[in-house]
CSV table of C-alpha atoms in Angstrom, one decimal:
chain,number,residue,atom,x,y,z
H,1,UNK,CA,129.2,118.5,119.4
H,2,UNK,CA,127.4,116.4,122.0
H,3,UNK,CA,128.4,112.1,121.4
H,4,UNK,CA,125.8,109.9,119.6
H,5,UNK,CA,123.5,107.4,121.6
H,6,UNK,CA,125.2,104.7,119.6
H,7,UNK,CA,128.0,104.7,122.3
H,8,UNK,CA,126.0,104.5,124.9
H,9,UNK,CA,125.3,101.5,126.0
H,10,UNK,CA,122.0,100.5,127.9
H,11,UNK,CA,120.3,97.5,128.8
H,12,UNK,CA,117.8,95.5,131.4
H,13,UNK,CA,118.4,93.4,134.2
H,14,UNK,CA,115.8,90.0,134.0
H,15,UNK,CA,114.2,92.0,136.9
H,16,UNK,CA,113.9,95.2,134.8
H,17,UNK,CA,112.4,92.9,132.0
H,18,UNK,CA,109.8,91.4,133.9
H,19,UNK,CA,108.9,94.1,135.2
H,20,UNK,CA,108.6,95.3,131.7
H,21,UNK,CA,106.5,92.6,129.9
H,22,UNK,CA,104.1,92.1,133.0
H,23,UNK,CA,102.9,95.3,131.4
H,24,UNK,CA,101.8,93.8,128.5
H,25,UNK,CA,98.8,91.9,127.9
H,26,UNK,CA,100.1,87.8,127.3
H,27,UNK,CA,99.6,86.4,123.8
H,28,UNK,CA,98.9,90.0,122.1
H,29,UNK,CA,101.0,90.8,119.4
H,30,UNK,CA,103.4,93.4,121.4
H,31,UNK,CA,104.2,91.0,123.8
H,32,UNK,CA,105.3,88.6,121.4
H,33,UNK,CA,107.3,91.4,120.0
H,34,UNK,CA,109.4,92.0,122.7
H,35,UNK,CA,109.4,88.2,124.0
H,36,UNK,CA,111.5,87.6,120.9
H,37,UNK,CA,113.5,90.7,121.0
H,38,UNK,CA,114.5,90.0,124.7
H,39,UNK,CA,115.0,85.8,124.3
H,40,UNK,CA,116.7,85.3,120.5
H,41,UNK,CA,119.1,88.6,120.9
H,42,UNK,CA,118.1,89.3,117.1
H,43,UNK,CA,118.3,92.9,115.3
H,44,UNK,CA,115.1,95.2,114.9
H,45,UNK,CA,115.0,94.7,111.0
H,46,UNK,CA,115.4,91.0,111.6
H,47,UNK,CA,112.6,91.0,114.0
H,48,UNK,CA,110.4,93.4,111.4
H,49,UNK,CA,110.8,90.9,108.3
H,50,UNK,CA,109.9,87.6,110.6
H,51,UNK,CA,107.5,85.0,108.9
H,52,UNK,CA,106.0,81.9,110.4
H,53,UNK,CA,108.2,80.1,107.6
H,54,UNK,CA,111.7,80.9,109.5
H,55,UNK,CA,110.8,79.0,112.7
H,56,UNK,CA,111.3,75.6,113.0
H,57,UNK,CA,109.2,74.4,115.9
H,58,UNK,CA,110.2,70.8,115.8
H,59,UNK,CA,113.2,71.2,116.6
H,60,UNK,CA,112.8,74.7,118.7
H,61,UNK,CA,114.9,77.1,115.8
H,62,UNK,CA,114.8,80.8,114.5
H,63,UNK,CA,116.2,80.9,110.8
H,64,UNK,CA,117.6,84.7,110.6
H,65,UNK,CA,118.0,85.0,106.8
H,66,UNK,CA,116.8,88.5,106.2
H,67,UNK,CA,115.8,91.9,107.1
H,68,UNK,CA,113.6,94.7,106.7
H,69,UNK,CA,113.8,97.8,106.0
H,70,UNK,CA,111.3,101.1,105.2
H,71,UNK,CA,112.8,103.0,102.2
H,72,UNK,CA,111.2,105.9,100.1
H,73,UNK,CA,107.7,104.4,101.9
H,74,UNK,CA,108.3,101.1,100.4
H,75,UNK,CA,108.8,97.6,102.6
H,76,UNK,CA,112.1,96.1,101.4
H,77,UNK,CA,113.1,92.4,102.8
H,78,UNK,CA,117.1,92.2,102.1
H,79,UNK,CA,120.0,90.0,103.3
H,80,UNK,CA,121.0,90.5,107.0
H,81,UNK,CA,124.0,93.2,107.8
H,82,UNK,CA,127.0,90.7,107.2
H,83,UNK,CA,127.5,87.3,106.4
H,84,UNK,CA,127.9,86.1,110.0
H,85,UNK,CA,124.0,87.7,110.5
H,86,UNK,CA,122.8,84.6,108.3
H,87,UNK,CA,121.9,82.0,111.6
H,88,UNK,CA,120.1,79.9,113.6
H,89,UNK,CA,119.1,80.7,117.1
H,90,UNK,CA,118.0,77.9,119.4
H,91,UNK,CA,115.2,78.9,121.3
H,92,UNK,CA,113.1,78.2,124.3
H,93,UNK,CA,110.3,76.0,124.3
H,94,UNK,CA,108.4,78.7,126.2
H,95,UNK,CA,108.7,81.2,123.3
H,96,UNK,CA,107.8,78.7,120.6
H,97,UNK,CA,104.7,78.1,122.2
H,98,UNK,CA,103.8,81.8,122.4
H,99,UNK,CA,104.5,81.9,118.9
H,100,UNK,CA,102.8,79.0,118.1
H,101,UNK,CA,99.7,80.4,120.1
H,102,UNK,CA,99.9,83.7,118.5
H,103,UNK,CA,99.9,82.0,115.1
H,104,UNK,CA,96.6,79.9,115.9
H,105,UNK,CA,94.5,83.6,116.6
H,106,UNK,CA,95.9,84.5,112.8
H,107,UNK,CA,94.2,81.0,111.5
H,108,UNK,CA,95.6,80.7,107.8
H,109,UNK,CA,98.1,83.4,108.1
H,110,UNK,CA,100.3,83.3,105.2
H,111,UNK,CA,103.6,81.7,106.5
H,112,UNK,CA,105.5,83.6,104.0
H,113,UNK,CA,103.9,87.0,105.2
H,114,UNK,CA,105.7,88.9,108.0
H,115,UNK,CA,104.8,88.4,111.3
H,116,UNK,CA,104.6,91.7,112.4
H,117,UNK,CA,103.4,94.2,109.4
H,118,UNK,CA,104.6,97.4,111.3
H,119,UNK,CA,107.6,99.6,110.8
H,120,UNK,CA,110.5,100.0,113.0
H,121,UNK,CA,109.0,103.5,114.4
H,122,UNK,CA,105.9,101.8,115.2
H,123,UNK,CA,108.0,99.7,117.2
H,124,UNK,CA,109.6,102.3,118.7
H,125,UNK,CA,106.7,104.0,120.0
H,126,UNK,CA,105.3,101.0,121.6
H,127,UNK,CA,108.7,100.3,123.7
H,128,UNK,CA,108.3,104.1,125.0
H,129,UNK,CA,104.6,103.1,125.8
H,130,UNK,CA,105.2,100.3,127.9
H,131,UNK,CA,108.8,101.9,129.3
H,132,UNK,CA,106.2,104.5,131.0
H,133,UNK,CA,103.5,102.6,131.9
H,134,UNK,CA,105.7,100.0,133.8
H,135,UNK,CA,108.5,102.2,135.0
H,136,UNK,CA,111.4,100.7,133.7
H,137,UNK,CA,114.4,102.9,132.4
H,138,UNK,CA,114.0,104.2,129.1
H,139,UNK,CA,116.2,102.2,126.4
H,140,UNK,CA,116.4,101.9,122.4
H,141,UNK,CA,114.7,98.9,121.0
H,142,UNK,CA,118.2,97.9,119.8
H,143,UNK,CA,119.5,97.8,123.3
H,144,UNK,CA,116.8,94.7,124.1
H,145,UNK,CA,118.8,92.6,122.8
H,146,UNK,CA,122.2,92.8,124.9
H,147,UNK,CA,121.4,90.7,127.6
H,148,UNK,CA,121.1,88.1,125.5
H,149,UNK,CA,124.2,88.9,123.2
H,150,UNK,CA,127.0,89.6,125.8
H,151,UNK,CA,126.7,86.2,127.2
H,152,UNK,CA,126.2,84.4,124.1
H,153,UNK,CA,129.3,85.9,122.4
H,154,UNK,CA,131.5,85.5,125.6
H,155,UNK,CA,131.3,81.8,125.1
H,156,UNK,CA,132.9,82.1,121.3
């Protein structure tokens, strides 16, 4: 019995990311995908149940209040994994304007409607895509995120 990939631990350099996402065509929906995957640290299922509705852009927020999942082929929006899941991520201005750009080429978008109406394997997929078209060492979409969490939750 071989160990499970959930000990293994992976992740990008900045220079590995940009490398990355210079792959990917500016302002289409994968890049914003994995612009606030890589920048707000958040979960895959967090990411997947986004709407317009959870970002504050006055004052430069992401609301995490939920998550989705794919069960029995049926979208389901629950709570986050725990309690402490439930927050608010300060984010950088240049990733609220991407959003807010993005939003503009869906013109009357539902706000309560998810961002990004795909499911985690489509997700998947499209990180292996761009892993081999730019080179970069293969990672899980999960592992995007640890750049930004390790220094964040040092600072508790």
């Amino acid at each position: 019995m071989g160990k499970s990939d959930a000990n293994k631990l992976e992740f990008w350099t900045k220079t590995e990311y940009d490398r990355f996402i210079a792959g990917i065509e500016p302002g289409s929906e994968d890049y914003l995908i994995f612009e606030i995957l890589f920048w707000t640290g958040i979960r895959e299922g967090e990411l997947l149940a986004l709407s317009l509705s959870d970002f504050d852009m006055s004052g430069n927020l992401l609301h995490i209040n939920k998550t989705y999942n794919r069960i029995r082929k049926r979208d389901v929006i629950d709570t986050p994994k725990t309690e402490n899941s439930v927050r608010t991520i300060d984010i950088p201005n240049f990733l609220k304007e991407e959003v807010q750009e993005y939003s503009k080429k869906h013109y009357g978008f539902p706000e309560d409607h998810r961002l990004f109406p795909i499911v985690a394997r489509t997700l998947q997929k499209r990180l292996k895509k761009y892993e081999a078209l730019t080179g970069v060492k293969p990672i899980r979409v999960h592992d995007i995120r640890h750049p930004y969490v390790k220094p964040t939750t040092k600072n508790l």
